[in-house]
Structure formats: structure tokens, C-alpha cells
PDB file of C-alpha atoms in Angstrom:
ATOM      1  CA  UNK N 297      22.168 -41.684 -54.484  1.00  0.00           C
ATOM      2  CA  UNK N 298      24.326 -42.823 -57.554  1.00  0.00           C
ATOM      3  CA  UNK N 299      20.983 -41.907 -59.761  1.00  0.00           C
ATOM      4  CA  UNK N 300      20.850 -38.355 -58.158  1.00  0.00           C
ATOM      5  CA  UNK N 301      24.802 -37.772 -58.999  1.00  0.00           C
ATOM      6  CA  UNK N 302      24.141 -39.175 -62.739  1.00  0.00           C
ATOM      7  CA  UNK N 303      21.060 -36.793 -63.116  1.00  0.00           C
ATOM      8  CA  UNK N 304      22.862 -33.508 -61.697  1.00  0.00           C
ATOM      9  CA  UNK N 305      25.734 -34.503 -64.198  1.00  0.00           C
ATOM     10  CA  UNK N 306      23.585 -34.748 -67.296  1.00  0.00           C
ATOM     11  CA  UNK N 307      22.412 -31.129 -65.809  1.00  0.00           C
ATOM     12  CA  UNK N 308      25.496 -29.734 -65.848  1.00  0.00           C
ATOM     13  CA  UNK N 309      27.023 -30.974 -68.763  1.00  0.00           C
ATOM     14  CA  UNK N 310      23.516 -29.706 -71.149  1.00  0.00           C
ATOM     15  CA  UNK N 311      23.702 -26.465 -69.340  1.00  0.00           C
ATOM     16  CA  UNK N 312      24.244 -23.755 -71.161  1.00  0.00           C
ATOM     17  CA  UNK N 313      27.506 -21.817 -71.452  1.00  0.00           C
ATOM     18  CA  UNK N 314      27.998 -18.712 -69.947  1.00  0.00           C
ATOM     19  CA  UNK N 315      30.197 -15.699 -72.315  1.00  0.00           C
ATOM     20  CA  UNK N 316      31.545 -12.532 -71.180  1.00  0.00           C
ATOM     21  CA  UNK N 317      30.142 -11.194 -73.869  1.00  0.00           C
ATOM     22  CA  UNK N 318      26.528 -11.165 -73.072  1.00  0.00           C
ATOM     23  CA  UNK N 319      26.963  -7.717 -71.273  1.00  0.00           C
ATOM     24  CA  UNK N 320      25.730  -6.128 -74.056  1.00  0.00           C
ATOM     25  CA  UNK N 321      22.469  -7.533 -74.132  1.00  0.00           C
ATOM     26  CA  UNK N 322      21.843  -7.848 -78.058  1.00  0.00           C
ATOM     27  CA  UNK N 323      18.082  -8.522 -79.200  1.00  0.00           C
ATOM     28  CA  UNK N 324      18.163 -12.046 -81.344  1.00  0.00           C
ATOM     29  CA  UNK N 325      14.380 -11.600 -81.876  1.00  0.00           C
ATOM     30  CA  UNK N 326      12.781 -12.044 -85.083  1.00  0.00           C
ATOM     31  CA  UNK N 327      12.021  -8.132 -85.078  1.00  0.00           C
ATOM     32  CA  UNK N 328      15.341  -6.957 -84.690  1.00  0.00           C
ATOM     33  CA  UNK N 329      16.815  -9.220 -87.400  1.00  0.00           C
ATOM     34  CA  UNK N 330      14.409  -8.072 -89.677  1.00  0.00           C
ATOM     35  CA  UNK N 331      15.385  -4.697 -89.067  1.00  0.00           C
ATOM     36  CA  UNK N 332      18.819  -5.209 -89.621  1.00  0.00           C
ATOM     37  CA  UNK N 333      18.707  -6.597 -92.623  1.00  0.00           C
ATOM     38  CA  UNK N 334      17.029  -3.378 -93.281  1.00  0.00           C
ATOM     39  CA  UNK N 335      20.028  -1.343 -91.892  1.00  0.00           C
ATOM     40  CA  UNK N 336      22.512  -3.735 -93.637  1.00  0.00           C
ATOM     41  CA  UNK N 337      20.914  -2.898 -97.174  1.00  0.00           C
ATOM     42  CA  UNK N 338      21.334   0.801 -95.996  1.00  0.00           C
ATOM     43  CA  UNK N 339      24.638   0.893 -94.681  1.00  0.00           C
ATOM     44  CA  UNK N 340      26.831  -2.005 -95.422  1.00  0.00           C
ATOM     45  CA  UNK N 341      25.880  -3.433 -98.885  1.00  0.00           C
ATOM     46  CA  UNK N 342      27.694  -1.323-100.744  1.00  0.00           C
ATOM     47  CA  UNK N 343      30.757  -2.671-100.005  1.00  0.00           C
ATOM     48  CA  UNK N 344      29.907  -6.126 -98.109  1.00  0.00           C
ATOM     49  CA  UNK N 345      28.258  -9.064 -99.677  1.00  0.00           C
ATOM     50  CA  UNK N 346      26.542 -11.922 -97.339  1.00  0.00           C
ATOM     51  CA  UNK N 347      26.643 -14.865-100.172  1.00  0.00           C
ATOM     52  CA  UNK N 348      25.145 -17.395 -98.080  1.00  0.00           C
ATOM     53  CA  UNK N 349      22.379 -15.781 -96.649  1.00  0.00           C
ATOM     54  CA  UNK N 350      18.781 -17.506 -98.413  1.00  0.00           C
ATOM     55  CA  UNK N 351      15.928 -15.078 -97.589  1.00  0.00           C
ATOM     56  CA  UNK N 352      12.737 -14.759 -99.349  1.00  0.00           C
ATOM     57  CA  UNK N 353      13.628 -11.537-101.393  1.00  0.00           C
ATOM     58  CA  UNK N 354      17.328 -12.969-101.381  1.00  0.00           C
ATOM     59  CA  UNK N 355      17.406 -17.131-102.551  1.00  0.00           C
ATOM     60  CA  UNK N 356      20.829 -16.842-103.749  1.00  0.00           C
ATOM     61  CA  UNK N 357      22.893 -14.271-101.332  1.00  0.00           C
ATOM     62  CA  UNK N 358      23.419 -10.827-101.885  1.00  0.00           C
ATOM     63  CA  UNK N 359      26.211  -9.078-103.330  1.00  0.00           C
ATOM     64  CA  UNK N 360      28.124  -6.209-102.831  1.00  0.00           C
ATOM     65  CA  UNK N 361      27.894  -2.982-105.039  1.00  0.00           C
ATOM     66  CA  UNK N 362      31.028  -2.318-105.200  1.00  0.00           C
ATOM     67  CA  UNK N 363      33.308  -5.282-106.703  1.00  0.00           C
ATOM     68  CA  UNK N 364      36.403  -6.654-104.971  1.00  0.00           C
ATOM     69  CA  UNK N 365      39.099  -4.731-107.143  1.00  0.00           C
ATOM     70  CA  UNK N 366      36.965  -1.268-106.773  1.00  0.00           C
ATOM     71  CA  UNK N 367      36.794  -2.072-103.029  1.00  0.00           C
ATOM     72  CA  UNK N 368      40.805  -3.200-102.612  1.00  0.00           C
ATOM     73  CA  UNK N 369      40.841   0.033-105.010  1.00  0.00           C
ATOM     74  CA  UNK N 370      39.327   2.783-102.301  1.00  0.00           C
ATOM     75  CA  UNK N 371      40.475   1.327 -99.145  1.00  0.00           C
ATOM     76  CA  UNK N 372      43.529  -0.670 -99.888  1.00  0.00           C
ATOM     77  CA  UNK N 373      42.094  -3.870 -99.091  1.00  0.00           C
ATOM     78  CA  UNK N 374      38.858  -6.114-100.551  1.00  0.00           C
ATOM     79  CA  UNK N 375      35.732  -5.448 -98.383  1.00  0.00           C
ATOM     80  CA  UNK N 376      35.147  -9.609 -96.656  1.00  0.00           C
ATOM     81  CA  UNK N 377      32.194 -11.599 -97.391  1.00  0.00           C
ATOM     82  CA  UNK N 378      30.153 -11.188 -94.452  1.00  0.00           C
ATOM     83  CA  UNK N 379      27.985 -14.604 -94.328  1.00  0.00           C
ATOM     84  CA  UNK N 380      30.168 -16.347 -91.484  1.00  0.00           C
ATOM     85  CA  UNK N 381      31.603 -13.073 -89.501  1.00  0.00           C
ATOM     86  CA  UNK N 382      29.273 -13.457 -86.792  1.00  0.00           C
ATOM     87  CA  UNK N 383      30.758 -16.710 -86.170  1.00  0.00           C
ATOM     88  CA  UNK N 384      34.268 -16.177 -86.932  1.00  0.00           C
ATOM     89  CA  UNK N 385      34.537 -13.890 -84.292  1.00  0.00           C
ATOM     90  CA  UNK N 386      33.951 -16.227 -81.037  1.00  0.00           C
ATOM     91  CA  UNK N 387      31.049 -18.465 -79.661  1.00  0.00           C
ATOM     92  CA  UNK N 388      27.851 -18.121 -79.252  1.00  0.00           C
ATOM     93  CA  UNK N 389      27.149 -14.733 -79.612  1.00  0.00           C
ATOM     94  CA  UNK N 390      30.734 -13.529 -79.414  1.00  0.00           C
ATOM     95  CA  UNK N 391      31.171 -12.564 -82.478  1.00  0.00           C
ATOM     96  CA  UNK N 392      27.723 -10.513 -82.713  1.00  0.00           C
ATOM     97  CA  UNK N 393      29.026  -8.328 -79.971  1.00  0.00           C
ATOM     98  CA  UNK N 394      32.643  -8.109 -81.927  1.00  0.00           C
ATOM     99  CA  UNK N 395      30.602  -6.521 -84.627  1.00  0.00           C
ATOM    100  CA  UNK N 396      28.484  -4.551 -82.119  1.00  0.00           C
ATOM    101  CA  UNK N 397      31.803  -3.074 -80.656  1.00  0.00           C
ATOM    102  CA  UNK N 398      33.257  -2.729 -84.037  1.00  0.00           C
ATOM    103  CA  UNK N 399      30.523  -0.716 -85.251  1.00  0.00           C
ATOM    104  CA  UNK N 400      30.166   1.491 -82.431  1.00  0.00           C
ATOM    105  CA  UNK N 401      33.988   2.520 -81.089  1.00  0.00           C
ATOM    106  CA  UNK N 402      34.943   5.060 -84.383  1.00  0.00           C
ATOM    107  CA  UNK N 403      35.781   8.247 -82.975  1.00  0.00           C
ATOM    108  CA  UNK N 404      38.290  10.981 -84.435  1.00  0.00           C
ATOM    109  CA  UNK N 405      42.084  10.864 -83.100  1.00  0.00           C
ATOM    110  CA  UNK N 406      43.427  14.303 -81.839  1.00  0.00           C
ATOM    111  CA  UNK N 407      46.162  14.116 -84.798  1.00  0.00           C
ATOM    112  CA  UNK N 408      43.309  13.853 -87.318  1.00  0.00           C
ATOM    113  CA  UNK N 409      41.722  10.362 -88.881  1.00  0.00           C
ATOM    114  CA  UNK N 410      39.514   8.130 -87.799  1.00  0.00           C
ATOM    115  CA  UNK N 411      40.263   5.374 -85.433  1.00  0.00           C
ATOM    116  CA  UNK N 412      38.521   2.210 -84.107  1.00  0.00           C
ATOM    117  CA  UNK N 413      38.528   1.513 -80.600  1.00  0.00           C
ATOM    118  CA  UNK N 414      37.353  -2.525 -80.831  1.00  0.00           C
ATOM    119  CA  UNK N 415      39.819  -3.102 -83.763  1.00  0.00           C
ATOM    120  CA  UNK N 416      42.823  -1.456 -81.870  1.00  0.00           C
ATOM    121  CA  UNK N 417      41.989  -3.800 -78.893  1.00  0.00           C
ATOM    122  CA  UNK N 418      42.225  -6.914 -81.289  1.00  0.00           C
ATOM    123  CA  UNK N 419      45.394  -5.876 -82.937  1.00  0.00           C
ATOM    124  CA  UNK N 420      47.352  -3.678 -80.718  1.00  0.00           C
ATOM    125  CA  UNK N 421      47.516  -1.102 -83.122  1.00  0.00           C
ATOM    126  CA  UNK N 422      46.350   2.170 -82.955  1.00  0.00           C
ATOM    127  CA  UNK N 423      42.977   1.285 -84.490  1.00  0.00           C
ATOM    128  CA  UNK N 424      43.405   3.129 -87.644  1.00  0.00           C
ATOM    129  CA  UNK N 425      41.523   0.991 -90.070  1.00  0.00           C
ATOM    130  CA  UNK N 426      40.731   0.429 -93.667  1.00  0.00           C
ATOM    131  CA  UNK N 427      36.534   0.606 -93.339  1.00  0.00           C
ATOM    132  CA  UNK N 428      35.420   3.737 -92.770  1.00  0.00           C
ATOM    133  CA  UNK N 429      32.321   3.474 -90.123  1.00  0.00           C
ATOM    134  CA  UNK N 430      29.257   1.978 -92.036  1.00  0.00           C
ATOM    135  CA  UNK N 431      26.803   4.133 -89.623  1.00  0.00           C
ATOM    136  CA  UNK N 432      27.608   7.512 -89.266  1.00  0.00           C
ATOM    137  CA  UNK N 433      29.119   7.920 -85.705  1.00  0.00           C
ATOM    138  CA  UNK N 434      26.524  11.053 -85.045  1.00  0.00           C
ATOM    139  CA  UNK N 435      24.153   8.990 -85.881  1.00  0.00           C
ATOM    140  CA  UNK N 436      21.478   9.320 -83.268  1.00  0.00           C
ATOM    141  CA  UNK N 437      20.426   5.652 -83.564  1.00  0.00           C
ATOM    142  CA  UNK N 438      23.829   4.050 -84.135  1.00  0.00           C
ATOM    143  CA  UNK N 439      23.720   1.908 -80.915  1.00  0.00           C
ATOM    144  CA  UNK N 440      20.628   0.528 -81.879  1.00  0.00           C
ATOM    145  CA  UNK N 441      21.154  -0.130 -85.535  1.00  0.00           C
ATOM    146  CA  UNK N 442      24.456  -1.951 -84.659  1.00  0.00           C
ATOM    147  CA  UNK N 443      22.445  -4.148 -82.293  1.00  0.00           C
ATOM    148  CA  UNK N 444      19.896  -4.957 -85.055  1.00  0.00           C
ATOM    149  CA  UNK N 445      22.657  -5.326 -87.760  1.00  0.00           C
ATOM    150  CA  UNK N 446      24.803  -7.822 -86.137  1.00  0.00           C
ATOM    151  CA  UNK N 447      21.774 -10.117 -84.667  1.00  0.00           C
ATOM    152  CA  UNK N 448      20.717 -10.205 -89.026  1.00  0.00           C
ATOM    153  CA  UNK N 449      24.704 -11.266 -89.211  1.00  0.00           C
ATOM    154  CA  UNK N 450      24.102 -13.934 -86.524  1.00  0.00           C
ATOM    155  CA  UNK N 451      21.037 -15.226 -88.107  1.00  0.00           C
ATOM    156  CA  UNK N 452      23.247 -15.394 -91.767  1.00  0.00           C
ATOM    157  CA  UNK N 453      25.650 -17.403 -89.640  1.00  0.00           C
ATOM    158  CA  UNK N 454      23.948 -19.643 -87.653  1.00  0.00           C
ATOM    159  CA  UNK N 455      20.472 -20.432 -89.850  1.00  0.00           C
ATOM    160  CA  UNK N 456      19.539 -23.412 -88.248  1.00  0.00           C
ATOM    161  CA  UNK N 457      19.364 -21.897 -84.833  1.00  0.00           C
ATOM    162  CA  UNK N 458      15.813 -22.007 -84.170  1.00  0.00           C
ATOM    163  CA  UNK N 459      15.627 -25.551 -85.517  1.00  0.00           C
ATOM    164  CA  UNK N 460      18.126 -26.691 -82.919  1.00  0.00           C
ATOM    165  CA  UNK N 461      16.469 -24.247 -80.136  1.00  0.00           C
ATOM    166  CA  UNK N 462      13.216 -26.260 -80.829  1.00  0.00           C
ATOM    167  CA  UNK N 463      14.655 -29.760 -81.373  1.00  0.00           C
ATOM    168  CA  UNK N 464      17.373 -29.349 -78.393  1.00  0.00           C
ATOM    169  CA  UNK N 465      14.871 -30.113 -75.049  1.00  0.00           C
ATOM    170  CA  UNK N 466      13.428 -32.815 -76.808  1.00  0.00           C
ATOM    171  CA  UNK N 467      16.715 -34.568 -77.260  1.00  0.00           C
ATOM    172  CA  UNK N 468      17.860 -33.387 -74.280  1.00  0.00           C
ATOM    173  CA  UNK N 469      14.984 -35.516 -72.573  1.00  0.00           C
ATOM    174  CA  UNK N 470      15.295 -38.627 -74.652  1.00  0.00           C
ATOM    175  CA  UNK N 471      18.847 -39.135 -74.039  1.00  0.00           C
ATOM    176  CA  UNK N 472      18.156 -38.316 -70.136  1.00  0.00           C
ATOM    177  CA  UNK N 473      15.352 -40.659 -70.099  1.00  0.00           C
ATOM    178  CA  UNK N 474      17.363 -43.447 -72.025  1.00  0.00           C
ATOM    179  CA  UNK N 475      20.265 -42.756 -69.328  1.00  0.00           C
ATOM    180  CA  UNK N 476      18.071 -43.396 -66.452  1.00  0.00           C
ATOM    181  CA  UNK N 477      16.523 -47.045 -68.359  1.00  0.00           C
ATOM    182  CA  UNK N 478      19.934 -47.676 -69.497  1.00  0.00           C
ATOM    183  CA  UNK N 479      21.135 -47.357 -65.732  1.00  0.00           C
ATOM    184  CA  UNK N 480      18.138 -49.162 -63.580  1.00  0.00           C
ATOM    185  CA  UNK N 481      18.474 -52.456 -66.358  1.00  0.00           C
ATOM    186  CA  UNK N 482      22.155 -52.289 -65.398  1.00  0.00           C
ATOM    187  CA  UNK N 483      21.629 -52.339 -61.790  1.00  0.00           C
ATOM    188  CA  UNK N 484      18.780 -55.288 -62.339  1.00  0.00           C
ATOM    189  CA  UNK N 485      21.458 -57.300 -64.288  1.00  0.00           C
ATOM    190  CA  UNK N 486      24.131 -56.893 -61.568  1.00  0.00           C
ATOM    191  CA  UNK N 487      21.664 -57.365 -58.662  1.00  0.00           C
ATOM    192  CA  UNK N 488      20.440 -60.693 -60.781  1.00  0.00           C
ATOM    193  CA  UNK N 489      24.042 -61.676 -61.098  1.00  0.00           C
ATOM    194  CA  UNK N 490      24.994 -60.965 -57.651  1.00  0.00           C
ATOM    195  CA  UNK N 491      22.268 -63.052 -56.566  1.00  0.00           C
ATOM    196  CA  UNK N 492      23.385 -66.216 -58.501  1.00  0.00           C
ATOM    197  CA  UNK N 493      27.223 -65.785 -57.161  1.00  0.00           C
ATOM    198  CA  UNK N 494      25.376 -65.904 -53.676  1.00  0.00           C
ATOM    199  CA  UNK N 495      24.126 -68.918 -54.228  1.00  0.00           C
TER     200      UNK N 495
END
């Protein structure tokens, strides 16, 4: 019984979290990063650089086109560095749906200018902000470009999530395998030990 309790708590405690978040579904595939890193060179390089990211066309990051004094310059503040966004923004995939929302909630405010829905929800501001939206907001593929976009921003932030994907069952197994040896030669010890006291 006290082996059955010890293996449901190993269960629980390597399950995996569950985020709010994950309403929107966002394809992490191999295919739709590839396509937005496609979409990010269209739309968001001009002003965003992702220095960390190591691709085969890209060893050493890639830069913006437009520097950080012409960027502070036309929208009053420096466009960020976009290599750890995805993870700045929450767990998991959190902060790929922040973008997601970010990307997608522009519209046009009755008084004129643009506003941002997802921004005024994480400042309690109106939502005016300084980026104008990266995908055009008639854009008849904006959902699914923002999808694409910010899984290529979650790989850039999280590289060595396949390698842990693939090593995490493995070690999940060892360490519950070496839990159950560790606890059966405790309970031989202290059954062997009992039995001397006895006598």
C-alpha cells in the first residue's frame, strides 16, 4: 500500500502543469516555427533583433535594421531584443500566447489612433502603444502568422526544448525505478533489524 502511495506521488509531482493559456492552441511544430521565422524576417526585423537565436543561415543572431537611436527616434522608445520575450512573459507557453494576443488585439479607437487590446489589459492603460502592429490588422492571415511567429520566438527562447522533451521520460523512469530499489532495500534493512530486536 505504502509503494502504491509513493508511486501515485512521483505521478503527480512529474505531471505536467496545466496554464490558462493553452486556450489558444498555438502549433510548436517544426513547420510552424519555420514559418515564422519566415514571417519574423517579413514583419518584425526591421525594428526587432533576436541576438541569441543560432540557426543555420543565422550562427550569430540577427539584428535589427533599424538601430536603437533610429528606433527610440520614430517611436519614442528603443524597439527590445526579442531572444528571451517568449519567456519573459509567463511559463511554459505563456508568454507565446502574450505575443499571440499582442499581435492580434490592434484595432482603431473611435477618437482616432491605434490601440492594443492585450497591452491595455497588462497596463491598465488605454492600450495606446509605441509599436505600431507588425502584421497589418487586415491582414487576411494575421491569426495565423501570429501563431507561427511567436512559436519561432518560443523556440529562440527555450532552444533546448526538444533535448529535454527527449531526455525527460528517460529520467523520469530512472529516478522512479531508483525510488522503488531505494524503498524495497529500506524495508529489507528494517524487516532484518526488526528481526534481530525480536530476538
Amino acid at each position: 500500500m505504502r509503494l502504491l502511495k509513493l508511486l501515485l506521488l512521483i505521478a503527480f509531482l512529474c505531471s505536467s502543469p496545466a496554464f490558462a493559456a493553452d486556450e489558444v492552441e498555438i502549433d510548436l511544430g517544426a513547420d510552424a516555427r519555420a514559418r515564422g521565422l519566415s514571417v519574423f524576417m517579413q514583419h518584425c526585423v526591421a525594428c526587432h533583433g533576436i541576438k541569441y537565436y543560432r540557426g543555420p543561415e543565422n550562427p550569430s543572431g540577427i539584428a535589427p535594421l533599424m538601430d536603437a537611436a533610429a528606433s527610440e527616434q520614430a517611436f519614442g522608445v528603443a524597439a527590445p531584443d526579442l531572444s528571451l520575450m517568449a519567456s519573459a512573459r509567463g511559463k511554459g507557453i505563456e508568454g507565446t500566447e502574450y505575443i499571440y494576443r499582442i499581435l492580434t488585439t490592434y484595432y482603431t479607437a473611435p477618437e482616432g489612433g491605434i490601440r492594443n487590446r492585450a497591452f491595455a489589459e497588462e497596463t491598465h492603460t488605454d492600450g495606446q502603444i509605441a509599436m505600431p502592429p507588425p502584421i497589418p490588422m487586415d491582414d487576411p492571415e494575421l491569426a495565423q502568422k501570429s501563431k507561427d511567429v511567436s512559436a519561432f520566438l518560443f523556440l529562440v527562447s527555450e532552444p533546448a526544448r526538444e533535448e529535454r522533451k527527449s531526455i525527460g521520460p528517460w529520467a523520469v523512469g530512472f529516478m522512479a525505478l531508483l525510488t522503488i530499489v531505494l524503498y524495497m532495500l529500506n524495508s529489507y534493512t528494517w524487516r532484518e533489524q526488526k528481526g534481530k530486536l525480536k530476538k
